[in-house]
PDB file of C-alpha atoms in Angstrom:
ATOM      1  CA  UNK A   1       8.997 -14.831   3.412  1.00 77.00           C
ATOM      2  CA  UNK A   2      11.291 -17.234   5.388  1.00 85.00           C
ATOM      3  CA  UNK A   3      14.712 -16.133   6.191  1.00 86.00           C
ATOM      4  CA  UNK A   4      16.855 -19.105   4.860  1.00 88.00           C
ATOM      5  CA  UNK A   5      19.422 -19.043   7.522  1.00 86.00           C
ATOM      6  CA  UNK A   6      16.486 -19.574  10.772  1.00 83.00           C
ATOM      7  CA  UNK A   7      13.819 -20.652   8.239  1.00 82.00           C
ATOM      8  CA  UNK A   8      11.664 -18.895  10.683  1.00 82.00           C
ATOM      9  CA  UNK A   9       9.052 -15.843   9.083  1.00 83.00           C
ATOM     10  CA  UNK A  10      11.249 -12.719   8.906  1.00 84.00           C
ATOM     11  CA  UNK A  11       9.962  -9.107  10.197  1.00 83.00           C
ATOM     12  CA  UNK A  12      12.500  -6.933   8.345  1.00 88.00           C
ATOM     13  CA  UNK A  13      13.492  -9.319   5.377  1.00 92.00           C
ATOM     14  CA  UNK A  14      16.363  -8.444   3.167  1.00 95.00           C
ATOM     15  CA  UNK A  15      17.925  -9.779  -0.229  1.00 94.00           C
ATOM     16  CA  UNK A  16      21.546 -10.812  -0.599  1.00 94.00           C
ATOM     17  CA  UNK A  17      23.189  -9.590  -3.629  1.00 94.00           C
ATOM     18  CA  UNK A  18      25.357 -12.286  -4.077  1.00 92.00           C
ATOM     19  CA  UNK A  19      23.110 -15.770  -3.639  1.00 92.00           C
ATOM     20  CA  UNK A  20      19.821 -14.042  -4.282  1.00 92.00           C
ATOM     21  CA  UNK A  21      18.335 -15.254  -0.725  1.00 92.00           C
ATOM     22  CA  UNK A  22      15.977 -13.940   1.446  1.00 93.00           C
ATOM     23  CA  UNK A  23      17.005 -13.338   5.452  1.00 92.00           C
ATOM     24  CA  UNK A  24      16.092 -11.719   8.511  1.00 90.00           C
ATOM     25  CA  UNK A  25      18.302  -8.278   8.514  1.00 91.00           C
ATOM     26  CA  UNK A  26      19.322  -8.626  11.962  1.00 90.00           C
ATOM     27  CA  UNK A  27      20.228 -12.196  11.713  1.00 89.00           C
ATOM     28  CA  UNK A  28      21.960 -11.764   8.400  1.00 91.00           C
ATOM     29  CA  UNK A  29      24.019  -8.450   9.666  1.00 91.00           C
ATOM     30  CA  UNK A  30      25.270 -10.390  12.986  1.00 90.00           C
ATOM     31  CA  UNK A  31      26.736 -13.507  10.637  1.00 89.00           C
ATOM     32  CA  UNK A  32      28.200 -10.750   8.263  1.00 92.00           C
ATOM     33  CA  UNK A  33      29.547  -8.878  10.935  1.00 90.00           C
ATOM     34  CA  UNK A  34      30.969 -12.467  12.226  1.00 89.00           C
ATOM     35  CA  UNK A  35      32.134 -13.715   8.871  1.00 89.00           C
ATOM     36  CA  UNK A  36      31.869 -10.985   6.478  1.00 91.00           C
ATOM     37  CA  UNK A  37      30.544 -13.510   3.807  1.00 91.00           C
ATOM     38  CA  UNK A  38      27.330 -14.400   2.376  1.00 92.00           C
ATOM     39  CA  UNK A  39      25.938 -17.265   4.359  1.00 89.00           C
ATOM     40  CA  UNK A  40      25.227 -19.394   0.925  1.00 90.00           C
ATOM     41  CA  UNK A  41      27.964 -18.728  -1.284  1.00 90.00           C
ATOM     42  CA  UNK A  42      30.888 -17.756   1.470  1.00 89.00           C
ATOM     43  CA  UNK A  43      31.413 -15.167  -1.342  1.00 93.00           C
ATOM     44  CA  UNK A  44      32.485 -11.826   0.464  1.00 93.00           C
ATOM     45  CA  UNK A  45      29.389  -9.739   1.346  1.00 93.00           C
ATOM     46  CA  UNK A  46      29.117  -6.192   3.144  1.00 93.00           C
ATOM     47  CA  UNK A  47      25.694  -4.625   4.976  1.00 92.00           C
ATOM     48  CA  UNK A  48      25.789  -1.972   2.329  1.00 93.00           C
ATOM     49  CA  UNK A  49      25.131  -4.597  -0.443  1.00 93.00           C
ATOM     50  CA  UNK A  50      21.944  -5.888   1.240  1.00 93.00           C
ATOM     51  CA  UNK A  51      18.946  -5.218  -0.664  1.00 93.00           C
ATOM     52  CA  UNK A  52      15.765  -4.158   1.966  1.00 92.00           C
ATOM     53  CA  UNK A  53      12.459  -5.736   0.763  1.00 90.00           C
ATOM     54  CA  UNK A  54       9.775  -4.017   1.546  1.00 86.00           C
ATOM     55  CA  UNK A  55       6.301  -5.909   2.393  1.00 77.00           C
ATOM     56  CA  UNK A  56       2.914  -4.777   4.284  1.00 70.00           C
ATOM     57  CA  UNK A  57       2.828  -4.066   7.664  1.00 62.00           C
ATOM     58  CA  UNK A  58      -0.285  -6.041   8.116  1.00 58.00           C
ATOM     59  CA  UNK A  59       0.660  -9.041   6.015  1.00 57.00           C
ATOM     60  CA  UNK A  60       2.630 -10.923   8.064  1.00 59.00           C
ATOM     61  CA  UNK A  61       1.826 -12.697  11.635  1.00 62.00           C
ATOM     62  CA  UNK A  62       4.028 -14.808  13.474  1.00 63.00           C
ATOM     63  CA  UNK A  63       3.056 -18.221  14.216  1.00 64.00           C
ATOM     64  CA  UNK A  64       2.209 -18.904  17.771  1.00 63.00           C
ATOM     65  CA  UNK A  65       4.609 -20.922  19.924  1.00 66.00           C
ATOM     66  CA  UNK A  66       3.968 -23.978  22.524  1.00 66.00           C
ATOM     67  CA  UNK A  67       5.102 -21.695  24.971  1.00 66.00           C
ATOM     68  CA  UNK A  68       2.023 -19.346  23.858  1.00 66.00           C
ATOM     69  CA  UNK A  69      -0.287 -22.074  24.897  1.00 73.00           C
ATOM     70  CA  UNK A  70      -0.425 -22.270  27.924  1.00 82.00           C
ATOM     71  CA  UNK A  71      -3.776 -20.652  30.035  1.00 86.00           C
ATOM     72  CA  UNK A  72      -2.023 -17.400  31.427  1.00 87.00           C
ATOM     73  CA  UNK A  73       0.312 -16.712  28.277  1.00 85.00           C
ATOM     74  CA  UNK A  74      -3.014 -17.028  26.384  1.00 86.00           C
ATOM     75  CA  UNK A  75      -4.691 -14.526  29.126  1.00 91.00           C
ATOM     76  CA  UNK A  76      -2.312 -12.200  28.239  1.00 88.00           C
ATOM     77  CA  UNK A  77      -2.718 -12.591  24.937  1.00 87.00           C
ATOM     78  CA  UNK A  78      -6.161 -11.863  24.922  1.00 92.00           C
ATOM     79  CA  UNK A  79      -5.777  -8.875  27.468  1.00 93.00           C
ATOM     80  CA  UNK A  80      -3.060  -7.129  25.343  1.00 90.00           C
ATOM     81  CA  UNK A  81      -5.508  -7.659  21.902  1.00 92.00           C
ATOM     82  CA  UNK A  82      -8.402  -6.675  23.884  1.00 92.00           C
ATOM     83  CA  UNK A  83      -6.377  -3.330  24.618  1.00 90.00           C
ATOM     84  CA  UNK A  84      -5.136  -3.151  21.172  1.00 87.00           C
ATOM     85  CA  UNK A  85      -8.826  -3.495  19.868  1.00 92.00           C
ATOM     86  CA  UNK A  86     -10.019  -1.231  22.503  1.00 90.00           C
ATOM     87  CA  UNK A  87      -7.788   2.008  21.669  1.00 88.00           C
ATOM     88  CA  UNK A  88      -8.336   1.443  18.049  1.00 90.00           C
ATOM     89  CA  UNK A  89     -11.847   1.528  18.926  1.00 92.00           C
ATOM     90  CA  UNK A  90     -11.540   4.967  20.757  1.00 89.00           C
ATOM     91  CA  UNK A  91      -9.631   6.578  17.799  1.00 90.00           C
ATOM     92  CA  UNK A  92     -12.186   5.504  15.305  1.00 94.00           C
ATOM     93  CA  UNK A  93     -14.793   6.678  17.675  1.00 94.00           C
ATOM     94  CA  UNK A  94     -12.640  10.183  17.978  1.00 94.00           C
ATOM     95  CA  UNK A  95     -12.376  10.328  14.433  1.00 95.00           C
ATOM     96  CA  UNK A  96     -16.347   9.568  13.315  1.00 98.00           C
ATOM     97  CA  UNK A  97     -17.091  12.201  16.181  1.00 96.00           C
ATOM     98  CA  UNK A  98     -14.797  14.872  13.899  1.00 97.00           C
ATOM     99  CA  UNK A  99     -16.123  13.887  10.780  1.00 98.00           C
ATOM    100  CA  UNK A 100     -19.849  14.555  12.222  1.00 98.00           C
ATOM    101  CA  UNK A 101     -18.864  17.396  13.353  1.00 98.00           C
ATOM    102  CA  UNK A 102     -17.086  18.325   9.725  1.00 98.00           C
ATOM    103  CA  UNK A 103     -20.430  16.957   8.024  1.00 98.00           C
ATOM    104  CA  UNK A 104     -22.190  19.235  10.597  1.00 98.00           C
ATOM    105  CA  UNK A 105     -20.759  22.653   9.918  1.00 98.00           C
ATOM    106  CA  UNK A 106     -20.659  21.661   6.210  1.00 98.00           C
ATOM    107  CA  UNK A 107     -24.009  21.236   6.192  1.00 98.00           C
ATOM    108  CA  UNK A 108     -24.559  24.789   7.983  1.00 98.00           C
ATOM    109  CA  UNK A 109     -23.126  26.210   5.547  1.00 98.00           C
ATOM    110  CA  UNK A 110     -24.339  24.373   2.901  1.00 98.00           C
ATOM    111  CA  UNK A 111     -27.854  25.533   4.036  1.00 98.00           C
ATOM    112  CA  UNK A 112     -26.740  29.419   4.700  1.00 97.00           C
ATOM    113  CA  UNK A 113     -25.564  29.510   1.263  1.00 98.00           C
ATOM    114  CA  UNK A 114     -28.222  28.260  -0.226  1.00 98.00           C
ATOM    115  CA  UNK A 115     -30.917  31.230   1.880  1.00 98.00           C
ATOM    116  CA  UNK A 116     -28.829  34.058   0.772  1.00 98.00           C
ATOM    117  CA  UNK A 117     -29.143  32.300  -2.880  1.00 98.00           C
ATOM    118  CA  UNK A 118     -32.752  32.419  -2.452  1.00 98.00           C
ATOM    119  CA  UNK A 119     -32.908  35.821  -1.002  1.00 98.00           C
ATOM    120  CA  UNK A 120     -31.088  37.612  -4.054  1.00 98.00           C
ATOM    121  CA  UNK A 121     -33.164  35.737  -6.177  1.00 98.00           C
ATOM    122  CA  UNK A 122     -36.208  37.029  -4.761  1.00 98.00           C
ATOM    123  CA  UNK A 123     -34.472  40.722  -4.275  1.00 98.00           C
ATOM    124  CA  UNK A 124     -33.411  39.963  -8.288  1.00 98.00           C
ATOM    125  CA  UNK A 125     -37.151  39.153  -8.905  1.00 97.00           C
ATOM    126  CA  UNK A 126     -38.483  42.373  -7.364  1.00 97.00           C
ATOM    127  CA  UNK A 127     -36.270  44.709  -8.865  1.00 97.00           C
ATOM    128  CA  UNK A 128     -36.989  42.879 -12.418  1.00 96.00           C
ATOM    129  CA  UNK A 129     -40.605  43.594 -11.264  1.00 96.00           C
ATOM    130  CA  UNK A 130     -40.111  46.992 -10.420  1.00 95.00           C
ATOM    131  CA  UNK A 131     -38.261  47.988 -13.281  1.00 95.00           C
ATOM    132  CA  UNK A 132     -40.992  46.771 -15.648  1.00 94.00           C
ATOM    133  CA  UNK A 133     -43.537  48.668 -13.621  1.00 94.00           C
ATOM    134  CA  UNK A 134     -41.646  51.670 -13.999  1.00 93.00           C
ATOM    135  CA  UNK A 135     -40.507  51.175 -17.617  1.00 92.00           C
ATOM    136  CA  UNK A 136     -44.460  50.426 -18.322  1.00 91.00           C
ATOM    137  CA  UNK A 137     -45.498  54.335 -16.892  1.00 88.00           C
ATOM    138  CA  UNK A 138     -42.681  56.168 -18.704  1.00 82.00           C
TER     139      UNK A 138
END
């Protein structure tokens, strides 16, 4: 969404109320707190009014500037992604190792439960056994 005052992508978009236009909060709360009117209609408008749209987190990235461009801005670029990448990478890694280890004592018990299922079973089948022994010689 493009804020209609800048015309730029907005980070924090907002409705007005009044003309039904998208804008950048910041940029729409500094003219309102300059004017105190609705940058459309010059009909009076307050912060309060302003309607906060909410969008993904992940759905919107800023074009890149000519200033971006250049070799060491694009160094940087690269270094902080590479960092951003990087610590994702060790949190996924920290949470695989915790789910293994989850899956791990899950399975331990799984496997416990299951050899004290098979014990009383067997117990159960020798008592059955031993109770039609000695029902047989009474």
């Amino acid at each position: 969404m493009n804020c209609s005052i800048s015309g730029e992508p907005t980070l924090n978009p907002v409705l007005s109320p009044v003309s039904n236009a998208v804008f950048d909060r910041a940029l729409l709360e500094t003219f309102i707190a300059q004017n105190g009117t609705d940058p459309i209609t010059g009909v009076p408008l307050t912060v309060e009014e302003l309607i906060s749209i909410k969008t993904p987190a992940h759905g919107l990235v800023r074009p890149r500037t000519a200033a971006v461009a250049s070799i060491p801005s694009m160094l940087a670029m690269f270094q902080s992604e590479w960092d951003a990448i990087t610590l994702e990478t060790f949190q996924l890694r920290q949470e695989l190792l915790k789910a293994r280890q989850e899956l791990s004592t899950a399975l331990y018990q799984h496997d416990a439960a299951v050899r004290v299922v098979a014990r009383l079973m067997k117990e159960r089948d020798e008592a059955r056994q031993s109770l039609a022994q000695l029902s047989a010689s009474i």
